[in-house]
PDB file of C-alpha atoms in Angstrom:
ATOM      1  CA  TRP A   1     120.466  59.805  61.604  1.00 93.00           C
ATOM      2  CA  GLU A   2     121.247  57.314  58.846  1.00 96.00           C
ATOM      3  CA  PHE A   3     124.113  59.472  57.581  1.00 96.00           C
ATOM      4  CA  ASP A   4     125.519  59.935  61.086  1.00 97.00           C
ATOM      5  CA  LEU A   5     125.292  56.207  61.843  1.00 97.00           C
ATOM      6  CA  ALA A   6     126.946  55.200  58.562  1.00 98.00           C
ATOM      7  CA  THR A   7     129.714  57.769  59.103  1.00 97.00           C
ATOM      8  CA  GLY A   8     130.323  56.362  62.568  1.00 97.00           C
ATOM      9  CA  PHE A   9     130.532  52.863  61.102  1.00 98.00           C
ATOM     10  CA  ALA A  10     133.122  54.061  58.571  1.00 97.00           C
ATOM     11  CA  VAL A  11     135.305  55.463  61.357  1.00 95.00           C
ATOM     12  CA  ALA A  12     134.932  52.267  63.419  1.00 96.00           C
ATOM     13  CA  PHE A  13     135.823  50.167  60.358  1.00 97.00           C
ATOM     14  CA  GLU A  14     138.909  52.298  59.752  1.00 95.00           C
ATOM     15  CA  PHE A  15     140.127  51.919  63.341  1.00 94.00           C
ATOM     16  CA  ALA A  16     139.387  48.178  63.475  1.00 95.00           C
ATOM     17  CA  VAL A  17     141.230  47.341  60.240  1.00 95.00           C
ATOM     18  CA  GLY A  18     144.200  49.468  61.223  1.00 93.00           C
ATOM     19  CA  GLU A  19     144.439  47.883  64.670  1.00 93.00           C
ATOM     20  CA  LEU A  20     144.075  44.392  63.189  1.00 93.00           C
ATOM     21  CA  LEU A  21     146.888  44.817  60.647  1.00 91.00           C
ATOM     22  CA  GLY A  22     149.092  46.636  63.135  1.00 90.00           C
ATOM     23  CA  THR A  23     148.687  43.731  65.562  1.00 90.00           C
ATOM     24  CA  LEU A  24     149.305  41.067  62.927  1.00 88.00           C
ATOM     25  CA  PHE A  25     152.490  42.713  61.635  1.00 87.00           C
ATOM     26  CA  ARG A  26     153.531  44.155  65.024  1.00 86.00           C
ATOM     27  CA  VAL A  27     153.922  47.650  63.690  1.00 87.00           C
ATOM     28  CA  SER A  28     152.603  51.001  64.839  1.00 87.00           C
ATOM     29  CA  VAL A  29     149.506  52.478  63.236  1.00 90.00           C
ATOM     30  CA  ASN A  30     149.221  56.138  62.314  1.00 90.00           C
ATOM     31  CA  ASP A  31     145.849  57.832  62.104  1.00 85.00           C
ATOM     32  CA  ASP A  32     145.897  61.376  60.817  1.00 85.00           C
ATOM     33  CA  ASN A  33     142.860  63.304  59.564  1.00 83.00           C
ATOM     34  CA  GLY A  34     140.834  60.203  58.799  1.00 86.00           C
ATOM     35  CA  VAL A  35     143.634  58.289  57.069  1.00 92.00           C
ATOM     36  CA  VAL A  36     145.098  55.128  58.583  1.00 93.00           C
ATOM     37  CA  THR A  37     148.632  54.334  57.438  1.00 93.00           C
ATOM     38  CA  ILE A  38     150.996  51.480  58.231  1.00 91.00           C
ATOM     39  CA  ASP A  39     154.497  51.144  56.797  1.00 91.00           C
ATOM     40  CA  SER A  40     156.783  48.608  58.447  1.00 85.00           C
ATOM     41  CA  SER A  41     159.558  49.378  55.952  1.00 79.00           C
ATOM     42  CA  GLN A  42     160.121  52.599  57.918  1.00 70.00           C
ATOM     43  CA  GLY A  43     161.076  50.560  60.979  1.00 57.00           C
ATOM     44  CA  SER A  44     158.149  51.762  63.103  1.00 51.00           C
ATOM     45  CA  SER A  45     157.971  48.754  65.392  1.00 53.00           C
ATOM     46  CA  ASN A  46     155.062  48.199  67.704  1.00 51.00           C
ATOM     47  CA  SER A  47     155.680  49.529  71.213  1.00 48.00           C
ATOM     48  CA  SER A  48     154.156  46.277  72.548  1.00 59.00           C
ATOM     49  CA  PRO A  49     155.730  43.449  70.500  1.00 61.00           C
ATOM     50  CA  THR A  50     154.008  40.843  72.660  1.00 71.00           C
ATOM     51  CA  THR A  51     150.555  42.105  71.679  1.00 81.00           C
ATOM     52  CA  THR A  52     148.612  39.503  69.703  1.00 85.00           C
ATOM     53  CA  ILE A  53     145.054  39.128  68.508  1.00 88.00           C
ATOM     54  CA  ASP A  54     144.391  36.875  71.499  1.00 88.00           C
ATOM     55  CA  ASN A  55     145.433  39.436  74.117  1.00 90.00           C
ATOM     56  CA  ASN A  56     144.577  42.720  72.392  1.00 92.00           C
ATOM     57  CA  GLU A  57     141.532  43.734  74.432  1.00 93.00           C
ATOM     58  CA  TYR A  58     141.057  46.944  72.449  1.00 93.00           C
ATOM     59  CA  LEU A  59     140.782  44.941  69.230  1.00 94.00           C
ATOM     60  CA  LYS A  60     138.461  42.350  70.795  1.00 94.00           C
ATOM     61  CA  ASN A  61     136.147  45.126  71.910  1.00 95.00           C
ATOM     62  CA  MET A  62     135.897  46.335  68.312  1.00 96.00           C
ATOM     63  CA  MET A  63     135.582  43.040  66.426  1.00 97.00           C
ATOM     64  CA  ASP A  64     133.699  39.795  67.072  1.00 96.00           C
ATOM     65  CA  LYS A  65     135.923  36.885  68.073  1.00 93.00           C
ATOM     66  CA  LYS A  66     134.636  34.700  65.236  1.00 93.00           C
ATOM     67  CA  LEU A  67     135.730  37.340  62.731  1.00 94.00           C
ATOM     68  CA  LEU A  68     139.111  37.711  64.433  1.00 93.00           C
ATOM     69  CA  ALA A  69     139.573  33.941  64.263  1.00 91.00           C
ATOM     70  CA  GLN A  70     139.781  34.234  60.469  1.00 90.00           C
ATOM     71  CA  PHE A  71     143.130  35.968  60.802  1.00 85.00           C
ATOM     72  CA  ASN A  72     145.637  33.364  61.924  1.00 69.00           C
ATOM     73  CA  GLN A  73     148.572  35.149  63.495  1.00 61.00           C
ATOM     74  CA  SER A  74     150.749  32.054  63.418  1.00 58.00           C
ATOM     75  CA  ILE A  75     151.181  32.224  59.623  1.00 64.00           C
ATOM     76  CA  ILE A  76     152.514  35.804  59.664  1.00 71.00           C
ATOM     77  CA  ASN A  77     156.069  36.326  60.864  1.00 75.00           C
ATOM     78  CA  PRO A  78     156.835  40.065  60.973  1.00 78.00           C
ATOM     79  CA  GLU A  79     160.515  39.198  60.670  1.00 81.00           C
ATOM     80  CA  ASP A  80     159.881  37.834  57.167  1.00 86.00           C
ATOM     81  CA  TYR A  81     157.295  40.255  55.793  1.00 88.00           C
ATOM     82  CA  GLN A  82     156.708  43.968  55.657  1.00 88.00           C
ATOM     83  CA  ILE A  83     153.428  45.742  55.067  1.00 91.00           C
ATOM     84  CA  LYS A  84     152.502  49.044  53.482  1.00 93.00           C
ATOM     85  CA  PHE A  85     148.888  50.016  53.907  1.00 94.00           C
ATOM     86  CA  SER A  86     146.678  53.068  53.788  1.00 95.00           C
ATOM     87  CA  LEU A  87     142.929  53.381  54.192  1.00 96.00           C
ATOM     88  CA  ARG A  88     140.881  56.536  53.743  1.00 96.00           C
ATOM     89  CA  PRO A  89     137.106  56.117  53.981  1.00 96.00           C
ATOM     90  CA  PHE A  90     135.417  59.002  52.199  1.00 96.00           C
ATOM     91  CA  GLN A  91     131.805  57.925  51.835  1.00 97.00           C
ATOM     92  CA  ALA A  92     129.495  55.603  53.731  1.00 98.00           C
ATOM     93  CA  GLU A  93     125.879  54.594  53.270  1.00 98.00           C
ATOM     94  CA  LEU A  94     123.622  52.609  55.557  1.00 98.00           C
ATOM     95  CA  GLN A  95     122.346  49.576  53.648  1.00 98.00           C
ATOM     96  CA  ASN A  96     120.007  48.061  56.221  1.00 97.00           C
ATOM     97  CA  ILE A  97     119.301  47.925  59.926  1.00 97.00           C
ATOM     98  CA  PHE A  98     117.006  45.605  61.837  1.00 95.00           C
ATOM     99  CA  ALA A  99     116.301  44.218  65.282  1.00 92.00           C
ATOM    100  CA  VAL A 100     116.464  40.453  65.732  1.00 89.00           C
ATOM    101  CA  PRO A 101     112.752  39.655  66.247  1.00 83.00           C
ATOM    102  CA  VAL A 102     113.213  37.612  69.421  1.00 86.00           C
ATOM    103  CA  PRO A 103     113.401  39.401  72.798  1.00 86.00           C
ATOM    104  CA  GLY A 104     116.380  38.358  74.878  1.00 88.00           C
ATOM    105  CA  LEU A 105     118.265  36.754  71.986  1.00 89.00           C
ATOM    106  CA  THR A 106     121.909  37.824  71.891  1.00 92.00           C
ATOM    107  CA  ARG A 107     125.145  36.315  70.620  1.00 92.00           C
ATOM    108  CA  ASP A 108     126.479  35.953  74.170  1.00 92.00           C
ATOM    109  CA  ILE A 109     123.349  34.101  75.331  1.00 90.00           C
ATOM    110  CA  ILE A 110     123.653  31.551  72.525  1.00 88.00           C
ATOM    111  CA  GLN A 111     127.358  31.024  73.276  1.00 88.00           C
ATOM    112  CA  GLU A 112     126.655  30.560  76.974  1.00 88.00           C
ATOM    113  CA  LYS A 113     123.596  28.330  76.530  1.00 86.00           C
ATOM    114  CA  GLN A 114     124.189  26.117  73.511  1.00 85.00           C
ATOM    115  CA  TYR A 115     121.011  24.147  74.195  1.00 84.00           C
ATOM    116  CA  LEU A 116     118.972  27.185  73.101  1.00 84.00           C
ATOM    117  CA  LYS A 117     119.933  26.532  69.477  1.00 83.00           C
ATOM    118  CA  GLY A 118     117.102  23.980  69.323  1.00 86.00           C
ATOM    119  CA  ALA A 119     114.627  26.668  70.364  1.00 85.00           C
ATOM    120  CA  ILE A 120     115.981  28.989  67.669  1.00 86.00           C
ATOM    121  CA  TYR A 121     115.572  26.220  65.103  1.00 86.00           C
ATOM    122  CA  ARG A 122     111.914  25.745  66.121  1.00 88.00           C
ATOM    123  CA  LEU A 123     111.310  29.487  65.863  1.00 87.00           C
ATOM    124  CA  HIS A 124     112.717  29.555  62.329  1.00 84.00           C
ATOM    125  CA  ASN A 125     110.546  26.599  61.314  1.00 89.00           C
ATOM    126  CA  ALA A 126     107.424  28.181  62.790  1.00 87.00           C
ATOM    127  CA  TYR A 127     108.081  31.440  60.952  1.00 85.00           C
ATOM    128  CA  ASP A 128     108.834  29.677  57.658  1.00 87.00           C
ATOM    129  CA  GLU A 129     105.577  27.737  57.891  1.00 89.00           C
ATOM    130  CA  ASN A 130     103.110  30.415  58.999  1.00 87.00           C
ATOM    131  CA  GLY A 131     104.943  33.676  59.624  1.00 86.00           C
ATOM    132  CA  PHE A 132     104.222  35.606  62.808  1.00 86.00           C
ATOM    133  CA  ASP A 133     101.233  33.527  63.854  1.00 88.00           C
ATOM    134  CA  GLU A 134     100.046  32.542  67.339  1.00 90.00           C
ATOM    135  CA  ASN A 135     102.305  29.506  67.468  1.00 90.00           C
ATOM    136  CA  TYR A 136     105.360  31.636  66.672  1.00 87.00           C
ATOM    137  CA  PHE A 137     104.604  34.097  69.466  1.00 89.00           C
ATOM    138  CA  ASP A 138     103.977  31.233  71.886  1.00 90.00           C
ATOM    139  CA  LEU A 139     107.481  29.955  71.106  1.00 89.00           C
ATOM    140  CA  VAL A 140     108.920  33.466  71.515  1.00 87.00           C
ATOM    141  CA  THR A 141     107.253  33.721  74.917  1.00 89.00           C
ATOM    142  CA  GLU A 142     108.719  30.397  76.023  1.00 88.00           C
ATOM    143  CA  PHE A 143     112.160  31.426  74.804  1.00 88.00           C
ATOM    144  CA  ALA A 144     111.963  34.775  76.599  1.00 85.00           C
ATOM    145  CA  LYS A 145     111.095  33.021  79.859  1.00 86.00           C
ATOM    146  CA  GLU A 146     114.495  31.336  79.640  1.00 87.00           C
ATOM    147  CA  VAL A 147     116.611  34.390  78.765  1.00 88.00           C
ATOM    148  CA  GLY A 148     114.510  37.382  79.797  1.00 87.00           C
ATOM    149  CA  TYR A 149     112.774  40.061  77.775  1.00 85.00           C
ATOM    150  CA  SER A 150     114.947  43.115  78.304  1.00 90.00           C
ATOM    151  CA  LYS A 151     117.795  42.690  75.812  1.00 92.00           C
ATOM    152  CA  ARG A 152     117.443  43.146  72.058  1.00 92.00           C
ATOM    153  CA  THR A 153     120.044  42.657  69.339  1.00 95.00           C
ATOM    154  CA  VAL A 154     120.277  45.185  66.506  1.00 97.00           C
ATOM    155  CA  ILE A 155     122.253  44.487  63.332  1.00 97.00           C
ATOM    156  CA  ALA A 156     123.238  47.010  60.676  1.00 98.00           C
ATOM    157  CA  GLU A 157     125.228  46.995  57.443  1.00 98.00           C
ATOM    158  CA  ALA A 158     126.967  49.905  55.788  1.00 98.00           C
ATOM    159  CA  SER A 159     128.869  50.195  52.532  1.00 98.00           C
ATOM    160  CA  VAL A 160     132.137  52.053  53.083  1.00 98.00           C
ATOM    161  CA  LYS A 161     133.821  53.579  50.052  1.00 98.00           C
ATOM    162  CA  CYS A 162     137.585  53.974  50.562  1.00 97.00           C
ATOM    163  CA  LYS A 163     140.810  54.986  48.906  1.00 97.00           C
ATOM    164  CA  GLU A 164     143.126  52.101  49.703  1.00 96.00           C
ATOM    165  CA  PHE A 165     146.673  50.864  49.186  1.00 97.00           C
ATOM    166  CA  PHE A 166     147.707  47.390  50.357  1.00 94.00           C
ATOM    167  CA  GLN A 167     151.010  45.634  49.880  1.00 93.00           C
ATOM    168  CA  VAL A 168     152.893  42.803  51.588  1.00 92.00           C
ATOM    169  CA  LYS A 169     156.535  42.178  50.638  1.00 92.00           C
ATOM    170  CA  ASP A 170     159.058  39.477  51.389  1.00 91.00           C
ATOM    171  CA  LYS A 171     161.729  41.317  53.393  1.00 89.00           C
ATOM    172  CA  ASN A 172     164.537  39.168  52.073  1.00 89.00           C
ATOM    173  CA  THR A 173     163.753  39.331  48.344  1.00 92.00           C
ATOM    174  CA  GLY A 174     161.737  42.555  48.122  1.00 91.00           C
ATOM    175  CA  GLN A 175     159.138  40.649  46.120  1.00 94.00           C
ATOM    176  CA  VAL A 176     155.496  41.644  46.435  1.00 95.00           C
ATOM    177  CA  ILE A 177     153.664  38.524  47.613  1.00 92.00           C
ATOM    178  CA  GLN A 178     150.247  40.110  48.066  1.00 90.00           C
ATOM    179  CA  GLY A 179     148.623  43.317  46.956  1.00 93.00           C
ATOM    180  CA  MET A 180     149.825  46.188  44.822  1.00 95.00           C
ATOM    181  CA  GLU A 181     153.156  47.116  43.216  1.00 94.00           C
ATOM    182  CA  ASP A 182     155.159  50.124  44.394  1.00 92.00           C
ATOM    183  CA  ASP A 183     154.152  52.333  41.477  1.00 92.00           C
ATOM    184  CA  CYS A 184     150.422  51.725  41.865  1.00 94.00           C
ATOM    185  CA  GLU A 185     148.093  54.503  42.953  1.00 94.00           C
ATOM    186  CA  GLU A 186     145.500  54.076  45.669  1.00 95.00           C
ATOM    187  CA  GLU A 187     142.470  52.125  44.510  1.00 96.00           C
ATOM    188  CA  GLU A 188     138.850  52.976  45.160  1.00 97.00           C
ATOM    189  CA  VAL A 189     137.342  50.055  47.064  1.00 97.00           C
ATOM    190  CA  ILE A 190     133.893  49.506  48.535  1.00 98.00           C
ATOM    191  CA  HIS A 191     133.692  47.373  51.666  1.00 98.00           C
ATOM    192  CA  LEU A 192     130.546  46.005  53.268  1.00 98.00           C
ATOM    193  CA  ALA A 193     130.812  46.303  57.045  1.00 98.00           C
ATOM    194  CA  ARG A 194     128.313  44.522  59.284  1.00 98.00           C
ATOM    195  CA  PHE A 195     127.883  45.674  62.878  1.00 98.00           C
ATOM    196  CA  GLU A 196     125.942  44.439  65.876  1.00 98.00           C
ATOM    197  CA  VAL A 197     124.860  45.977  69.166  1.00 97.00           C
ATOM    198  CA  VAL A 198     122.820  44.833  72.164  1.00 96.00           C
ATOM    199  CA  THR A 199     120.335  47.204  73.754  1.00 95.00           C
ATOM    200  CA  ASP A 200     118.869  46.785  77.218  1.00 94.00           C
ATOM    201  CA  GLU A 201     115.777  48.108  78.894  1.00 89.00           C
ATOM    202  CA  ALA A 202     116.260  50.820  81.488  1.00 85.00           C
ATOM    203  CA  GLU A 203     113.878  52.653  83.764  1.00 79.00           C
ATOM    204  CA  ARG A 204     110.678  54.088  82.296  1.00 79.00           C
ATOM    205  CA  GLY A 205     110.990  51.854  79.240  1.00 76.00           C
ATOM    206  CA  GLU A 206     114.008  53.629  77.784  1.00 86.00           C
ATOM    207  CA  ARG A 207     116.642  51.667  75.887  1.00 89.00           C
ATOM    208  CA  VAL A 208     120.332  51.664  76.785  1.00 93.00           C
ATOM    209  CA  ILE A 209     122.525  51.108  73.746  1.00 93.00           C
ATOM    210  CA  GLY A 210     125.725  49.111  74.147  1.00 95.00           C
ATOM    211  CA  ALA A 211     128.860  49.336  71.991  1.00 95.00           C
ATOM    212  CA  TRP A 212     128.646  48.495  68.298  1.00 97.00           C
ATOM    213  CA  LYS A 213     130.957  45.665  67.260  1.00 97.00           C
ATOM    214  CA  LEU A 214     132.193  44.735  63.779  1.00 98.00           C
ATOM    215  CA  ILE A 215     131.002  41.171  63.088  1.00 97.00           C
ATOM    216  CA  ASP A 216     131.676  40.698  59.359  1.00 97.00           C
ATOM    217  CA  VAL A 217     133.489  42.360  56.462  1.00 97.00           C
ATOM    218  CA  ASP A 218     132.695  41.769  52.795  1.00 97.00           C
ATOM    219  CA  ASP A 219     130.621  38.680  53.719  1.00 96.00           C
ATOM    220  CA  LEU A 220     133.746  36.823  54.827  1.00 94.00           C
ATOM    221  CA  LEU A 221     131.529  34.944  57.315  1.00 95.00           C
ATOM    222  CA  GLU A 222     128.359  35.205  55.213  1.00 94.00           C
ATOM    223  CA  GLY A 223     126.945  37.650  57.720  1.00 93.00           C
ATOM    224  CA  ASN A 224     128.212  35.861  60.841  1.00 93.00           C
ATOM    225  CA  VAL A 225     124.622  34.990  61.692  1.00 89.00           C
ATOM    226  CA  PHE A 226     123.928  33.569  65.139  1.00 85.00           C
ATOM    227  CA  HIS A 227     120.134  33.833  65.249  1.00 74.00           C
TER     228      HIS A 227
END
C-alpha cells in the first residue's frame, strides 16, 4: 500500500504543478504518458485566458490555499514571458504518514473557529510537559466536545524523483531570466510533496476518506502546519 500511495502522490504532484504553471502563464498543459509539458513559445494559448489562481476551482481542489498564495499571479505577465517546462516523475517513496492526534481537529475547523488556537496551544504545552498523560486526554476531550469526534486529519509526505526541465524567457530579448539554457538536458530532481486528507466516521465505525490535497512542496511553508 505504501508504494501505491506514493505513486498516487507522484501523479497528483505532476497534475498540480502542471495546472499551476499553466494557470500562471495562461498556456495549455499537455499530459502524455506521465509527462507534463508546457511550451508557450509554440503559441498554445490557454482556452480560458481569464482563468486565474483565484478562480481555478480545479487547482484549488488540488492545492491548499496557503500554498497557492505563495504564487503571486500579479508579478507574471504572460505577454512578457514565455515558459518551457517538462516534468516526468519516475520514482516515489513514502517518507512518513501520521494522523493528527486530536479527534475533530482539521484545517477547516481552525480557519472557521480561530479561538480554538488557544486550545491547541494548551494541548501542545501539556504534551511537551508530560506526554500523553491524564491531563492531556482531559484537554483532548474538552476540545472534541467543541468540534466533535468523528473527523481525523491524516498527513503524509512522499519524495518524488523527477526528470525536469524549467525555463522562463523574456519574450522581447530572448534572454533566460530563470531556469535552464536551451541546450541543457533534463535534470534529475527530487521534490518533497506533503499531502493532507480528512477522514470521517461512517456507519459501523468505518472511515470515509476525503480527497488528498497538496499542502507543501520542498518545505516552502515549513510543512504548512496548522495543528
